[in-house]
XYZ file of C-alpha atoms in Angstrom:
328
model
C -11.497 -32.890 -56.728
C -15.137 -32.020 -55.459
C -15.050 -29.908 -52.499
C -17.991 -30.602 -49.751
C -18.378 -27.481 -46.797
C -20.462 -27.643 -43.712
C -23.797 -25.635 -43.519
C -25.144 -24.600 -40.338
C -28.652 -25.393 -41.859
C -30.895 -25.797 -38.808
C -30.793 -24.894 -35.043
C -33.327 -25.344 -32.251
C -33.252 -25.444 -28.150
C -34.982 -26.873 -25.547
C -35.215 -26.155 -21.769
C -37.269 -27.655 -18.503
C -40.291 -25.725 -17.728
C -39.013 -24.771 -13.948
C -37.067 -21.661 -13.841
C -35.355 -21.664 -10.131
C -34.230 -18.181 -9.049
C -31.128 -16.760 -6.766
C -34.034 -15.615 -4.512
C -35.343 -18.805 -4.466
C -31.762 -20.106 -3.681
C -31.136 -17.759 -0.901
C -34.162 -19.282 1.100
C -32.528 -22.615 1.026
C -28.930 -22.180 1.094
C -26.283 -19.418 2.886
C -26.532 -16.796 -0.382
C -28.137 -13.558 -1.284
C -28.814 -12.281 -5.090
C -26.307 -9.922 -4.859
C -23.762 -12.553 -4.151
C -24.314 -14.634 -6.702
C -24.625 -12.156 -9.689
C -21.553 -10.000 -8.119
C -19.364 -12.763 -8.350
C -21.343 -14.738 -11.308
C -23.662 -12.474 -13.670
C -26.472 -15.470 -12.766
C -29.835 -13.976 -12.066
C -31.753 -17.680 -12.611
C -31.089 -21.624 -14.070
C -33.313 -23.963 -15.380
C -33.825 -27.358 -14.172
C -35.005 -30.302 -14.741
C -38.313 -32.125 -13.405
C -38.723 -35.926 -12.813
C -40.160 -35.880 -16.272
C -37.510 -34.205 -18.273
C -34.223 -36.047 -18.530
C -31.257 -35.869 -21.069
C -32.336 -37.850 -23.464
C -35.607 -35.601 -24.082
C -34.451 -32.724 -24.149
C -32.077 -33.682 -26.724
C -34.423 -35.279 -28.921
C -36.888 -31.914 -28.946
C -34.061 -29.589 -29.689
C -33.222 -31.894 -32.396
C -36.572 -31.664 -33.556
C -36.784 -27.787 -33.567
C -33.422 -28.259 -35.684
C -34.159 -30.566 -37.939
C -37.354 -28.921 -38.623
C -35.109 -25.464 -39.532
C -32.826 -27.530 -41.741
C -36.213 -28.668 -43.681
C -35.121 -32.178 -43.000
C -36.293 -35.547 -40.694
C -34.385 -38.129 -38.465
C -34.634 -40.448 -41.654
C -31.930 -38.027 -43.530
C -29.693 -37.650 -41.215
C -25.838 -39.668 -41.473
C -24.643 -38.722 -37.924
C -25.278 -38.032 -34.941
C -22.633 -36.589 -32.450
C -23.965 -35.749 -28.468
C -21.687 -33.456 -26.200
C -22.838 -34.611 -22.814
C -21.329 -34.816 -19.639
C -24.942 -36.000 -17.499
C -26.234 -38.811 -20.245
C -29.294 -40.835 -18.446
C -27.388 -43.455 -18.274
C -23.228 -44.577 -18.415
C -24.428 -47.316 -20.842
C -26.149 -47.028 -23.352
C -25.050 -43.787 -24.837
C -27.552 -41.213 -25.117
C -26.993 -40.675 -28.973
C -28.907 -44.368 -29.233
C -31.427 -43.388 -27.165
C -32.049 -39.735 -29.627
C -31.549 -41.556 -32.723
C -34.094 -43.953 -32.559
C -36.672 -41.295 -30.945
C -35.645 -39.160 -34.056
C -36.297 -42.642 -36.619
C -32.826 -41.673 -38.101
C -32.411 -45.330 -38.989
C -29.399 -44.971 -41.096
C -27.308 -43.233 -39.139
C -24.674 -43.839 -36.667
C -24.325 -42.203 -33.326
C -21.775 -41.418 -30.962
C -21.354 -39.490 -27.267
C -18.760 -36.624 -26.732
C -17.392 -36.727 -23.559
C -15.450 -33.055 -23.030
C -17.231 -31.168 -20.541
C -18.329 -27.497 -21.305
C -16.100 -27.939 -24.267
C -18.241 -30.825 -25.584
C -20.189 -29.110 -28.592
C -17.510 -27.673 -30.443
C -15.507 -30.307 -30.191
C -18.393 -31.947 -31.461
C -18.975 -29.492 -34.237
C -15.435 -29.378 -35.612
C -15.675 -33.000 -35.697
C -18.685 -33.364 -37.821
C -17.082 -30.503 -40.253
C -14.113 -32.938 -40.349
C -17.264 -35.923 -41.514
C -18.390 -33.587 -44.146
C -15.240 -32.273 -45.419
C -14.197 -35.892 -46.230
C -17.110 -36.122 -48.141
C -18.129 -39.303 -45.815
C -21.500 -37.929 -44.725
C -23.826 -35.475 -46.197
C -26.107 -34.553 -43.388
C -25.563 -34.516 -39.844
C -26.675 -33.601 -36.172
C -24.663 -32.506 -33.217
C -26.707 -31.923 -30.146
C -25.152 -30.121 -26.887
C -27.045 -31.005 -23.713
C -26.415 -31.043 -19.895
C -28.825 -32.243 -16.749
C -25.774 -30.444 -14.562
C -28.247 -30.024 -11.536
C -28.843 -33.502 -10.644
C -25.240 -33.897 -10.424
C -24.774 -30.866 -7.722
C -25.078 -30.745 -3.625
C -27.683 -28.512 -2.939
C -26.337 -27.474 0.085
C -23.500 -26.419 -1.629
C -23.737 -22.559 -2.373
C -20.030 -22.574 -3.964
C -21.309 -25.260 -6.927
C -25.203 -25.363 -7.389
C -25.668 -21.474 -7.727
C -23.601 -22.235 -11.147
C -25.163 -24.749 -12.975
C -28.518 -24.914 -14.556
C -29.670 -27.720 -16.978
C -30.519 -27.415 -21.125
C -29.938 -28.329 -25.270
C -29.290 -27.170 -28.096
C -28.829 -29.077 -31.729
C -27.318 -27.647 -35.148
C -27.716 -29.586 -38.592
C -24.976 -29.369 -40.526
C -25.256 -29.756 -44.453
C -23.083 -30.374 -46.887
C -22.528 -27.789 -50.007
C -20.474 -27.152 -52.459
C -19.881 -23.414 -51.902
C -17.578 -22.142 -49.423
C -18.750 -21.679 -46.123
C -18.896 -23.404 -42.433
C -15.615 -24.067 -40.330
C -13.198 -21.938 -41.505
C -10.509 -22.995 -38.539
C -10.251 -24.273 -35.877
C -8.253 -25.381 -32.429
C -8.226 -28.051 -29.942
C -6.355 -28.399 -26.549
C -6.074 -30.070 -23.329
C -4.115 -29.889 -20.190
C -4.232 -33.133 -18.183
C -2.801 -31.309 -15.436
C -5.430 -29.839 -14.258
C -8.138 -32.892 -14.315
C -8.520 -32.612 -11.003
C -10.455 -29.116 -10.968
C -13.757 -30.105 -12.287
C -14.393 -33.703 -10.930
C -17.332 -36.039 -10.384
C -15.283 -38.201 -7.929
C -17.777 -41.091 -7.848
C -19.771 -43.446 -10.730
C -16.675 -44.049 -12.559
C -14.887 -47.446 -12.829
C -12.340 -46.048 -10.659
C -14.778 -44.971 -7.696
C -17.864 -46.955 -7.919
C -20.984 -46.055 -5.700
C -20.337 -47.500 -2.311
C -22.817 -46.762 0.959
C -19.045 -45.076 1.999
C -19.027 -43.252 -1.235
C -22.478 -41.635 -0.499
C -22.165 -40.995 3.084
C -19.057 -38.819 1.996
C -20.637 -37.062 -0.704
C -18.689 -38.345 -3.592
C -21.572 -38.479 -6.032
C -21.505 -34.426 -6.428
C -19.838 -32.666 -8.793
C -16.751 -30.451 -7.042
C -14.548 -27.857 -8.509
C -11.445 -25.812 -7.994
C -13.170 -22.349 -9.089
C -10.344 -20.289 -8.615
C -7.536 -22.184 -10.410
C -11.048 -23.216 -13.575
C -10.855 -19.145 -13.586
C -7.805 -18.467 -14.040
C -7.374 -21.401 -16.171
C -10.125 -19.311 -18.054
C -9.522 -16.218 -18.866
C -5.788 -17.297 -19.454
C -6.902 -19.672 -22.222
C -10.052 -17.986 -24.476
C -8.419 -14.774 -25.660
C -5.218 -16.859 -26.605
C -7.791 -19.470 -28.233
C -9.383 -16.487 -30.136
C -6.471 -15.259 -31.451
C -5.262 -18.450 -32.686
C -8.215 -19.270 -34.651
C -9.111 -15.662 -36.221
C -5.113 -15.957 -37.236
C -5.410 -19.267 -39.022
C -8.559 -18.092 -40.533
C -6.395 -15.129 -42.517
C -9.307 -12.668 -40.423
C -8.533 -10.261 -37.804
C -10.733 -9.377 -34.520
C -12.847 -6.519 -36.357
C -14.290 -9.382 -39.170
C -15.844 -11.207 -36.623
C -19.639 -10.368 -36.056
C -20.710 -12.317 -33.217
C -18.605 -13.963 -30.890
C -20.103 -16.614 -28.276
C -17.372 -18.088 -25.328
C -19.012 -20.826 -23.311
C -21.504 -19.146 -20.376
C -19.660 -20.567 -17.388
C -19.338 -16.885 -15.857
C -19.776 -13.727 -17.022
C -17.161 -12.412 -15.301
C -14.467 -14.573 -17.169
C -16.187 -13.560 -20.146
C -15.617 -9.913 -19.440
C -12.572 -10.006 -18.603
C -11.725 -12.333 -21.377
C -13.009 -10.048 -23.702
C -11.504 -7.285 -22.218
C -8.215 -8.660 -22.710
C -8.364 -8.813 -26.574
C -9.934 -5.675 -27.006
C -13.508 -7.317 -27.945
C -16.377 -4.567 -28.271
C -19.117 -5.564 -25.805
C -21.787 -5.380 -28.804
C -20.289 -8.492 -30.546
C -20.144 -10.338 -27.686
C -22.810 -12.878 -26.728
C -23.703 -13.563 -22.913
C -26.803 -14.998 -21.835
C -25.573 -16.840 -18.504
C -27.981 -14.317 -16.803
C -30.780 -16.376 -17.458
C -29.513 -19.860 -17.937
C -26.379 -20.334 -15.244
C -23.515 -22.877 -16.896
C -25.246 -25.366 -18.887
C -22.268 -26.835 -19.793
C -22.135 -28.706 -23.443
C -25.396 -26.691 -24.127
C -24.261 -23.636 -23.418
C -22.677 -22.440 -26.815
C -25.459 -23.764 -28.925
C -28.410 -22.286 -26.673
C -26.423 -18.871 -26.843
C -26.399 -19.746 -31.040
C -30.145 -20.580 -31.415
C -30.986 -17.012 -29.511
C -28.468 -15.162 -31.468
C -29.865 -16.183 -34.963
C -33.531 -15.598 -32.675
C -32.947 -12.463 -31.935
C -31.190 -11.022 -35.089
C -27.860 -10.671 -34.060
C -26.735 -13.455 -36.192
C -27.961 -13.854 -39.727
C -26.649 -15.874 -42.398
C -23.423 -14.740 -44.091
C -21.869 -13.421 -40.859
C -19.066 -14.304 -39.397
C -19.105 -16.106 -35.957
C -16.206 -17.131 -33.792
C -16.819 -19.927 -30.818
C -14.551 -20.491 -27.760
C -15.304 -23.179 -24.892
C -13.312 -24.722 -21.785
C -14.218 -27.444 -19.436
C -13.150 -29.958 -17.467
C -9.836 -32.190 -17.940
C -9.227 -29.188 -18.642
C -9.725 -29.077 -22.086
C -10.997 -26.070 -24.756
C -11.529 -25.443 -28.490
C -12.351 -22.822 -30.785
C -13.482 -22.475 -34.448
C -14.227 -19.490 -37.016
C -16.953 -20.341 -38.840
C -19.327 -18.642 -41.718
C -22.837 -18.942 -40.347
């Protein structure tokens, strides 16, 4: 029986032109630089202008990818978005990006997960090509996080900056891609990273506005320890089922929601800091985009190249995370 394997053929980013800094922040808010890169590693976010929305900064990271992959919208099968902050609740954004891309044949779908969005997204379009069902497809990770935060709230929009990042995965015939992976949630907890309002549940109301409710809240303490209890454990699973141990793994990139959780995550597993990837410095939790924007730099700046061996950990809201081990 033919056997079909996902390569990560392409891989492009984009971000809004306005870089906001914690020194900016502290003029507006109750902060200081030093207290939000003490308790945070953020120096700076970007965010969005009234020109930039989700849907375009999709659609040019998907060009930069497809571009990579030496391939246009036309080829593609799929189309998979991790997003969290579409432009709108209906239609989905992965309508809007595959008719800007003219990827007329294929079909298109939104991943709701949070920070954990693109990887889910990713395993699932290995799954696609695995089956042999499609031969060419695009998962996109993007967040608009910052119109979705209270600016006057220094405990929430110090975190969060706005981004995307797309992958093209190919189907071959040689072994390569996902080689395992993990999925998890704990309902629990849904209550730590909530956007109380929009939702069927909790529709906009003058009330719902005066109060607030359209901001995004979260239980930062319990998301941390949630955190750093789940990634090493994650990591471990997945290197396990992969028949690899910690040392085989070249690069490994955890979502950027803090870089102290992924210090002390790595700490706990005994990861060297030179494999580790952490760029939240510069770009603040960009939620679904985070993982691919830290993959587009690391092939960028030559600390992951083809053949190597790359191991992906994210957790969000719901509160969900997954992993994979995959051959770049």
């Amino acid at each position: 029986m033919q056997k079909f394997y996902g390569k990560l053929a392409g891989y492009g980013k984009a971000l809004p032109r306005k870089v906001v800094t914690n020194e900016e922040l502290a003029q507006r808010i109750d902060t200081s630089d030093e207290w939000i890169t003490e308790r945070t590693g953020i120096k700076q976010r970007h965010v969005v202008s009234e020109d930039e929305q989700c849907s375009t900064l999709a659609t040019q990271a998907a060009r930069e990818a497809l571009a990579k992959a030496g391939i246009d919208g036309a080829d593609l099968d799929l189309i998979i978005v991790a997003t969290s902050s579409p432009d709108y609740l209906t239609p989905p954004v992965s309508s809007q990006v595959q008719h800007e891309l003219g990827a007329t044949k294929a079909g298109a779908f939104v991943m709701v997960v949070g920070c954990t969005g693109f990887v889910s997204a990713l395993i699932t379009a290995d799954q696609f090509i695995k089956t042999g069902a499609y031969k060419n497809i695009l998962v996109v990770g993007v967040e608009v996080i910052t119109r979705m935060v209270n600016w006057e709230d220094r405990n929430t929009c110090v975190l969060f900056g706005d981004g995307a990042a797309a992958v093209v995965l190919k189907a071959v015939e040689f072994e390569t891609g996902i080689k395992s992976h993990l999925m998890g949630s704990d309902g629990s907890g849904w209550e730590h990273i909530l956007h109380p309002s929009g939702g069927t549940k909790n529709p906009p109301t003058h009330e719902t506005l005066s109060a607030g409710e359209q901001y995004l809240t979260m239980n930062g303490r319990e998301v941390f320890k949630f955190a750093t209890g789940t990634i090493g454990k994650a990591l471990h699973q997945v290197t396990t089922d992969a028949g690899i141990g910690l040392d085989d793994i070249d690069l490994f990139i955890p979502h950027q929601a803090n870089a102290r959780i992924i210090e002390y995550a790595a700490k706990s597993v005994n990861m060297p800091e030179h494999k580790v990837f952490i760029n939240v410095n510069r770009y603040g939790n960009t939620s679904a985009a985070s993982v691919p924007i830290a993959i587009t730099e690391a092939f960028d700046q030559g600390r992951l190249k083809e053949g190597d061996t790359l191991a992906l950990v994210a957790f969000g809201s719901g509160l969900t995370w997954a992993a994979c081990v995959l051959t770049v």
